CSV table of C-alpha atoms in Angstrom, one decimal:
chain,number,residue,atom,x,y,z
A,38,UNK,CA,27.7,187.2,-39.5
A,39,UNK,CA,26.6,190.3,-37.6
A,40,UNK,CA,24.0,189.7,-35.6
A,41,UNK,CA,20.5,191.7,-35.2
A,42,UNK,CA,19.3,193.1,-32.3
A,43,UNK,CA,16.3,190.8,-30.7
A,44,UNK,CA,13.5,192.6,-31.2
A,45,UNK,CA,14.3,192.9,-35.0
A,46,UNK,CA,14.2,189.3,-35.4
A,47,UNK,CA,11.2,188.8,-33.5
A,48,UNK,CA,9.6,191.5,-35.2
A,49,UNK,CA,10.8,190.7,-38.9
A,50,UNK,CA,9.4,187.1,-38.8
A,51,UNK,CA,6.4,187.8,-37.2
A,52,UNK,CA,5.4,190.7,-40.1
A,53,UNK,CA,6.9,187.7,-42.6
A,54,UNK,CA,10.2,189.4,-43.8
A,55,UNK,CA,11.8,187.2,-45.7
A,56,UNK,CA,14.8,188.8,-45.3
A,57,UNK,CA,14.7,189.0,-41.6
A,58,UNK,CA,13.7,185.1,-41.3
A,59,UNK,CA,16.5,184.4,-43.8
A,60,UNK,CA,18.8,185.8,-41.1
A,61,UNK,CA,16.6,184.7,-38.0
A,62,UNK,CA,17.8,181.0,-39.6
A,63,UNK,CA,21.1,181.8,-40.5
A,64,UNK,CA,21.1,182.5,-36.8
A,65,UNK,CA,19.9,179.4,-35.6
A,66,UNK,CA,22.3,177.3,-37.7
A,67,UNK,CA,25.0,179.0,-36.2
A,68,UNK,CA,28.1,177.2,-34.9
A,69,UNK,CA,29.1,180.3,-33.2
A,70,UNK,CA,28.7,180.1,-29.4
A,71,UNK,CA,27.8,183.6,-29.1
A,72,UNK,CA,24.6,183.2,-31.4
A,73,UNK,CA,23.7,180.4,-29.3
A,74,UNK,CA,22.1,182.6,-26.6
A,75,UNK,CA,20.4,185.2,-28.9
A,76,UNK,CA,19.0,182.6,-31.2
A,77,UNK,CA,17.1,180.7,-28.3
A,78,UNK,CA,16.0,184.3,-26.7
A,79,UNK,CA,14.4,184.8,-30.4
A,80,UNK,CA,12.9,181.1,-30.7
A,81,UNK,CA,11.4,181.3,-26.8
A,82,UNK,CA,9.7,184.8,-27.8
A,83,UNK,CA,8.2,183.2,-31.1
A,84,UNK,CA,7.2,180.1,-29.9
A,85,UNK,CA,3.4,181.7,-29.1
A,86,UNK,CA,3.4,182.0,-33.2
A,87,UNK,CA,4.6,178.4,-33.9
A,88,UNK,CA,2.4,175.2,-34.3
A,89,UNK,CA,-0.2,176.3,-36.7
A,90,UNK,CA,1.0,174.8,-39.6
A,91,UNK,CA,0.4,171.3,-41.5
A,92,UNK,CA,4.0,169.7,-41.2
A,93,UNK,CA,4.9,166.9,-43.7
A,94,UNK,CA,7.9,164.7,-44.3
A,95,UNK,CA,8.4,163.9,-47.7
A,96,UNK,CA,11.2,161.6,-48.6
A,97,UNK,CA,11.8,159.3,-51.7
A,98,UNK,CA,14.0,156.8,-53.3
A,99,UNK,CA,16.8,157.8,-55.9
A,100,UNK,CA,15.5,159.5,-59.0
A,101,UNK,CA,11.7,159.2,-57.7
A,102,UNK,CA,11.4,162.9,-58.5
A,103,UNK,CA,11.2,164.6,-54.8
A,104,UNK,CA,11.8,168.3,-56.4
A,105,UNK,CA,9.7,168.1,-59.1
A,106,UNK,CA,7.0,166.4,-57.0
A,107,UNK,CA,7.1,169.6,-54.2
A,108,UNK,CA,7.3,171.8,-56.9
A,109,UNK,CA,3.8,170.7,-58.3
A,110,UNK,CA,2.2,170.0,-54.9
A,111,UNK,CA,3.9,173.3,-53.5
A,112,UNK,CA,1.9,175.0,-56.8
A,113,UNK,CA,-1.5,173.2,-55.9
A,114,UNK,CA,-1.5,174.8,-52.2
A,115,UNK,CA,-0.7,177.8,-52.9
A,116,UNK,CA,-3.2,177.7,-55.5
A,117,UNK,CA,-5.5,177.1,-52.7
A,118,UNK,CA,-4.2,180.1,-50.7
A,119,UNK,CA,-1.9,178.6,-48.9
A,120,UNK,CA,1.3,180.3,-47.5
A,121,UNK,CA,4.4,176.9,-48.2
A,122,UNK,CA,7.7,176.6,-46.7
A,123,UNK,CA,9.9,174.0,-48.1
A,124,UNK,CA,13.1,173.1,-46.2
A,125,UNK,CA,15.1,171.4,-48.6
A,126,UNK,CA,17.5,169.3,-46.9
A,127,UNK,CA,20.6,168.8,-49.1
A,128,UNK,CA,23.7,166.0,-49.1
A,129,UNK,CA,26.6,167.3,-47.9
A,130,UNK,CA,30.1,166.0,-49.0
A,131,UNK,CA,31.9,163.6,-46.6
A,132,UNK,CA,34.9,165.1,-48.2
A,133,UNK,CA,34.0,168.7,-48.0
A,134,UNK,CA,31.5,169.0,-46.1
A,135,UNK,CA,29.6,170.8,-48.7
A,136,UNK,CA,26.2,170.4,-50.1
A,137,UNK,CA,24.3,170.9,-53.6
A,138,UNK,CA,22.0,173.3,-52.4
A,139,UNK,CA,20.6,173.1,-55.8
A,140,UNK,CA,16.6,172.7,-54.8
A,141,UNK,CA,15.5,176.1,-56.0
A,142,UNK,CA,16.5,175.9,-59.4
A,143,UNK,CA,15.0,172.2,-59.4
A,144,UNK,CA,11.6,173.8,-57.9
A,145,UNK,CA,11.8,176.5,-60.6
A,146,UNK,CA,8.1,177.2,-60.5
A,147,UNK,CA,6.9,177.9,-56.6
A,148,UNK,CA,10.5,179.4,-56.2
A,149,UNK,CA,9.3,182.7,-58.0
A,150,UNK,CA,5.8,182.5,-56.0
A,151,UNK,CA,5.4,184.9,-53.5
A,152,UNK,CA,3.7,182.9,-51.0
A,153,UNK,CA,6.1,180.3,-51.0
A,154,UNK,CA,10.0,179.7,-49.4
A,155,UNK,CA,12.0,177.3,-50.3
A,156,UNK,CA,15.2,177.1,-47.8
A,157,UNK,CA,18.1,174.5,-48.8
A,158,UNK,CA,20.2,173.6,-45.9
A,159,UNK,CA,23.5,171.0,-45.9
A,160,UNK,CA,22.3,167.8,-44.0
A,161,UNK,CA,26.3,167.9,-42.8
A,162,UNK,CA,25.8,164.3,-42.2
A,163,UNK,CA,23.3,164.6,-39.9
A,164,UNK,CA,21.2,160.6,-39.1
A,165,UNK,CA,18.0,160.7,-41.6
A,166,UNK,CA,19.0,163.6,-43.8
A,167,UNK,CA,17.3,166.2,-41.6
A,168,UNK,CA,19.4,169.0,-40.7
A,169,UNK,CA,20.5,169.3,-36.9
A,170,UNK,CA,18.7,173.2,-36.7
A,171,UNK,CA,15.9,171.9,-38.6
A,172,UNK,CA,13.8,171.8,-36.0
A,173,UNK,CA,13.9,175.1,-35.3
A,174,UNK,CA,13.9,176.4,-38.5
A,175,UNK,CA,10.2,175.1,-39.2
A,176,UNK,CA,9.2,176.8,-36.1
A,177,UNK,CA,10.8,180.1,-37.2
A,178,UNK,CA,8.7,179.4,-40.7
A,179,UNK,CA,5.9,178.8,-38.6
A,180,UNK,CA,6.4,182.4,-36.5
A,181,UNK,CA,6.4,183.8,-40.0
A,182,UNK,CA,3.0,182.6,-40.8
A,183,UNK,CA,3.3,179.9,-43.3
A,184,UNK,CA,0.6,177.7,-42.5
A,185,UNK,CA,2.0,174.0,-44.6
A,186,UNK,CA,5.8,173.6,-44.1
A,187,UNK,CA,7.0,170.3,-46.3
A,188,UNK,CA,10.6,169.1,-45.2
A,189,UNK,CA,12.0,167.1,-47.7
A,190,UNK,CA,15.1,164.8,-46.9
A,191,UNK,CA,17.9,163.8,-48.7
A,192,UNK,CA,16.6,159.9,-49.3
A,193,UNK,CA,15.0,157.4,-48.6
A,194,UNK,CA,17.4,154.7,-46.2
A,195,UNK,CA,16.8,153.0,-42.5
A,196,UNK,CA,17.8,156.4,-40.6
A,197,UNK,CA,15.4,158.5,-42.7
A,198,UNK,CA,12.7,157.1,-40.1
A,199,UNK,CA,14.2,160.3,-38.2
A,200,UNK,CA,12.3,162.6,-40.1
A,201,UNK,CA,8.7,160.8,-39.0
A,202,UNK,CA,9.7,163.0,-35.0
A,203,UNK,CA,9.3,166.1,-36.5
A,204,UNK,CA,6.0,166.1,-38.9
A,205,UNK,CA,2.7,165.5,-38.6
A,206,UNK,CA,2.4,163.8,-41.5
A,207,UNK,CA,5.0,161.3,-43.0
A,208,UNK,CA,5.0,160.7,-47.6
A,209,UNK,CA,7.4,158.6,-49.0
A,210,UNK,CA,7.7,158.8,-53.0
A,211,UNK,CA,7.7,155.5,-55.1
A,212,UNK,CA,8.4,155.0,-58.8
A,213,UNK,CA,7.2,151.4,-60.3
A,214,UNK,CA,9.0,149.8,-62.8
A,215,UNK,CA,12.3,149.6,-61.2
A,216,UNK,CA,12.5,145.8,-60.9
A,217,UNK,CA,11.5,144.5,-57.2
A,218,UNK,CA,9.0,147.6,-56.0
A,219,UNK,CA,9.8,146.4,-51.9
A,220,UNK,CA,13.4,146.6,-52.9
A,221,UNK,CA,13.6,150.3,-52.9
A,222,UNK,CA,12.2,150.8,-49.2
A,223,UNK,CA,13.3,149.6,-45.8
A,224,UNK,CA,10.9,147.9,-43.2
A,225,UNK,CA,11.6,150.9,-41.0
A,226,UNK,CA,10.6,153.6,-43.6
A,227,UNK,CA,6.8,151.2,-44.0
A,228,UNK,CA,6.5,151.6,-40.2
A,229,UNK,CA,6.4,154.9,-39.8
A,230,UNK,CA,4.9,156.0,-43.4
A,231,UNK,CA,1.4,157.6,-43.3
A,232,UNK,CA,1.8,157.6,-47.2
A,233,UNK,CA,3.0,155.5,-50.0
A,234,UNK,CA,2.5,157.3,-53.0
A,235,UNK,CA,3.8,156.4,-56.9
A,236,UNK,CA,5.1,158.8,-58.5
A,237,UNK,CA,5.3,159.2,-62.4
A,238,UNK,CA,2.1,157.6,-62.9
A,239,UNK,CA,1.7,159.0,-66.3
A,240,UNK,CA,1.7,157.7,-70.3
A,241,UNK,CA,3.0,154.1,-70.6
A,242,UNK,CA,4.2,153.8,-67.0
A,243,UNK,CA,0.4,154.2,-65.6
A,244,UNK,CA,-0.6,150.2,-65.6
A,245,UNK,CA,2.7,149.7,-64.3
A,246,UNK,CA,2.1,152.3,-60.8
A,247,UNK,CA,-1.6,151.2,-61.1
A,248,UNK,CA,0.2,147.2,-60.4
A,249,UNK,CA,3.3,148.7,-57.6
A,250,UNK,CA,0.0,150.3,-55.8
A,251,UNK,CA,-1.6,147.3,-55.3
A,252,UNK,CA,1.7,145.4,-54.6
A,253,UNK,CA,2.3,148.0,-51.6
A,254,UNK,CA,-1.1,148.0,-50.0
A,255,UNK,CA,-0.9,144.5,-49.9
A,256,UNK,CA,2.4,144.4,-48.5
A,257,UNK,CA,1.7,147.0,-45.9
A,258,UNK,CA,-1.6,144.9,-45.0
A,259,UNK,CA,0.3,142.0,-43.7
A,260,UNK,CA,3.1,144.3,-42.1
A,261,UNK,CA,0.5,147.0,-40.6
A,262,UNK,CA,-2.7,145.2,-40.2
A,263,UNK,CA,-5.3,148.1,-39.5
A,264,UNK,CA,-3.1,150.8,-39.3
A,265,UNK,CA,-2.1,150.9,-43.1
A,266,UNK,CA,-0.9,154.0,-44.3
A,267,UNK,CA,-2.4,155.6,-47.3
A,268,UNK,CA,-1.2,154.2,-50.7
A,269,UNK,CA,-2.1,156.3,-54.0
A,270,UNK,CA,-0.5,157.6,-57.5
A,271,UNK,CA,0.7,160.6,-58.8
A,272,UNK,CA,1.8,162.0,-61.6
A,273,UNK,CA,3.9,165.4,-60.6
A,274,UNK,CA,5.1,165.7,-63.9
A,275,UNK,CA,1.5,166.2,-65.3
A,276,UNK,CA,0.1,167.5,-61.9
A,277,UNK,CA,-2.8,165.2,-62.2
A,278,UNK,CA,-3.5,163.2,-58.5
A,279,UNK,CA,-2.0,166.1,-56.5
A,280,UNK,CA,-5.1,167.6,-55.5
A,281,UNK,CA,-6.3,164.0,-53.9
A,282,UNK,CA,-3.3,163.2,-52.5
A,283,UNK,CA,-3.3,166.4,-50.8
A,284,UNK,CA,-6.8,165.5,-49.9
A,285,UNK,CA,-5.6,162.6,-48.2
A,286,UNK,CA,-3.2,164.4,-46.4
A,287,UNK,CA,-4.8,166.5,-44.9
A,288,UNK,CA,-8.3,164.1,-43.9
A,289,UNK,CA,-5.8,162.1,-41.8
A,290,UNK,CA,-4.3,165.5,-40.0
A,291,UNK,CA,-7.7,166.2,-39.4
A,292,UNK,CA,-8.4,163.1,-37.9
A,293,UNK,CA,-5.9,163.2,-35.6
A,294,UNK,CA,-6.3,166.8,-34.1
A,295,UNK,CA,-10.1,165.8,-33.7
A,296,UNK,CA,-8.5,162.6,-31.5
A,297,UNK,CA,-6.0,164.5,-29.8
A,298,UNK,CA,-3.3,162.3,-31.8
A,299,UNK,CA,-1.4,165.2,-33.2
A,300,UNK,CA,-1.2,167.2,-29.8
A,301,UNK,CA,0.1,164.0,-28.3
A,302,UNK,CA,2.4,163.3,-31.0
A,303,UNK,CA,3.7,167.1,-30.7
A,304,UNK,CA,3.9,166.7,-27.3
A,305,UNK,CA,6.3,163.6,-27.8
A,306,UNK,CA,8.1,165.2,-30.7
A,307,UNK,CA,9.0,168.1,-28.4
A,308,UNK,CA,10.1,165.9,-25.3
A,309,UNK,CA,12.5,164.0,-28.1
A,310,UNK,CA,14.0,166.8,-29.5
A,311,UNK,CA,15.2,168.4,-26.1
A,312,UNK,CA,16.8,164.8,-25.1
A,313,UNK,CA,18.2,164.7,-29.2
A,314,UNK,CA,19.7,168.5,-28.0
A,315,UNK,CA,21.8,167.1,-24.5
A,316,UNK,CA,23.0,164.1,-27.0
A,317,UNK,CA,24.2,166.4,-29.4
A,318,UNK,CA,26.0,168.4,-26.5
A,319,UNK,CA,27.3,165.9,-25.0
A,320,UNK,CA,29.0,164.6,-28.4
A,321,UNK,CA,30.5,167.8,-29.0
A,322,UNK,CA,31.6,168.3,-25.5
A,323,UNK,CA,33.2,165.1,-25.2
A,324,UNK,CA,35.4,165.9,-28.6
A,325,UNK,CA,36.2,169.2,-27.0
A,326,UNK,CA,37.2,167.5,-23.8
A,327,UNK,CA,41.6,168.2,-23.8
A,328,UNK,CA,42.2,164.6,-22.0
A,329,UNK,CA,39.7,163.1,-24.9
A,330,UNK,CA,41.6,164.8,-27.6
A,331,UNK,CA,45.0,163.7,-26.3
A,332,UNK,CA,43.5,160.2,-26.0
A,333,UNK,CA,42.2,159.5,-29.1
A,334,UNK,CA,44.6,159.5,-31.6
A,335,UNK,CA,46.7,156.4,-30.2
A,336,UNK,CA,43.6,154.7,-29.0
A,337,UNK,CA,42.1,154.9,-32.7
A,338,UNK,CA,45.3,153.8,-33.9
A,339,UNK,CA,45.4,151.2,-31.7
A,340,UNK,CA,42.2,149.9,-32.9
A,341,UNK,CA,42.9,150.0,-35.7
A,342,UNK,CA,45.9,147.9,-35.6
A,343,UNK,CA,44.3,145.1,-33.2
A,344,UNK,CA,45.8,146.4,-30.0
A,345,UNK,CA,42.7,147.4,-28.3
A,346,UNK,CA,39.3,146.4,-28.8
A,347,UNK,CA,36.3,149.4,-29.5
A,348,UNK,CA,34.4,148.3,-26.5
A,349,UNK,CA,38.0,148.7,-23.9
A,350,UNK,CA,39.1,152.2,-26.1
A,351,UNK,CA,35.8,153.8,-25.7
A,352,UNK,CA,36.1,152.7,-21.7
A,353,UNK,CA,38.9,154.4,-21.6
A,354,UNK,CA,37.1,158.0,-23.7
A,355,UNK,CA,34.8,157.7,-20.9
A,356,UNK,CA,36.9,157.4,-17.8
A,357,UNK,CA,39.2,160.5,-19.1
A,358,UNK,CA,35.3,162.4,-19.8
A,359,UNK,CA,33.6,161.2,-17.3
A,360,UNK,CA,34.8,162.7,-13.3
A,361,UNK,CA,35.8,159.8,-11.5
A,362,UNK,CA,33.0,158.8,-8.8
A,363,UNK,CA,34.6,159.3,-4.6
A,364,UNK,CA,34.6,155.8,-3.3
């Protein structure tokens, strides 16, 4: 990719270019080391543009209807005048390490509305389905004046809890019906959820959401006494329950800005992401590492064939990483 100069990416996103924010992230996702330098000169001059927006987390068990779901409450804010950026993070293959990518033809509808942008981008295994650049692509949508930015993660499982430190606002999609309703969601995902809601509320499945609803807010009373999250139903198929949910969503924002809650909690979020940043170079620097590399082969093998144990093999990652301390 050939990069831009500077100023033309600070000065695309900030007039709303879709074009230039397109390449502003295509920037930030880089691999390549020399994008890494230009990319964070481009974030650091935009970061006076960021943190206007209403950022939500929405995440859902299999077949719940996430893309349809976004697609109608995506319609209903833009309705209202509202500028949406949906960041669609897709499974990537173990395999191949490619991704569906397939969210704008799912989101048919806001994907042909001018005030909305939907960005797909392979999760490349990253822990709780959110890209590893995501971060920084919301702020770029941010720069680029869209005021509600909904990431949506690849589904709902105990790391998807890794979304909740990077939105204000945390939904997690239900469907009733489908046997055991606490089956389909992990104790983590109920601690950090500011929203339960049940999807596909509509025609003979209505009694049946109307029963999980109740099922969940007791549930979440005994697990969260006083801090319950939000439990509704919605029908995104039929749009009907949007605009209330939406509501909700935005009372509890609200709330917390008038607290000082979501300054805090962006403060935190901030302060996590940096320490999330020196993990993730560390990781990669330790793989790059020539003595690691010449290691790890025979010590995996020897793992694998009961010769070493994980806990003595990793010791030994370390020692050839790590410079040895001066007695």
């Amino acid at each position: 990719m050939k990069s831009l100069p500077a100023d033309t990416y600070v000065d695309g996103v900030r007039a709303g270019d879709r074009a230039v924010l397109a390449r502003a992230i295509t920037l930030v996702e880089s691999e390549h080391p020399r994008h890494a330098a230009l990319a964070q000169e481009v974030l650091t001059r935009l970061l006076p543009s960021t943190g206007r927006s209403r950022r939500v987390g929405i995440s859902g068990v299999p077949g719940v209807g996430k893309s349809t779901f976004i697609d109608a409450l995506g319609m209903h804010l833009v309705g209202h005048g509202h500028q949406v950026a949906v960041l669609a993070i897709d499974p990537s293959s173990s395999v191949s390490g490619g991704s569906i990518l397939g969210d704008k033809t799912r989101m048919s509808r806001l994907a042909r509305e001018p005030a909305a942008y939907i960005r797909p981008s392979p999760s490349s295994g990253t822990l709780g389905g959110v890209a590893r650049k995501t971060r920084e692509t919301l702020l770029l949508c941010e720069a680029a004046g869209f005021d509600v930015v909904l990431v949506e993660t690849v589904g709902v499982g105990q790391s998807e809890t890794v979304v909740a430190d990077l939105v204000d606002f945390y939904l997690v999609l239900m469907l009733a019906g489908a046997g055991d309703e606490l089956q389909g969601i992990k104790r983590g995902i109920l601690e950090v959820a500011d929203m339960v809601a049940i999807n596909k509320a509509d025609g003979d499945n209505k009694l049946a959401a109307a029963q999980a609803r109740s099922q969940y807010r007791a549930a979440l009373h005994l697990m969260r006494p006083g801090a319950e999250p939000v439990v509704t139903t919605c029908s995104a198929m039929e749009g009907t329950g949007i605009d209330l949910l939406w509501d909700s969503v935005e009372s509890v924002i609200a709330q917390r800005e008038a607290s000082g809650a979501l300054a805090q909690r962006r403060t935190q979020q901030q302060v996590g992401w940096m320490w999330a940043m020196v993990n993730d170079g560390l990781r990669a620097a330790l793989r790059a590492h020539p003595d690691v590399a010449a290691l790890v082969p025979c010590l995996e093998q020897d793992v694998r064939e009961g010769r070493a144990t994980p806990t003595s093999a990793a010791l030994q990652v370390l020692g050839a990483f790590l410079p040895r301390t001066q007695a």
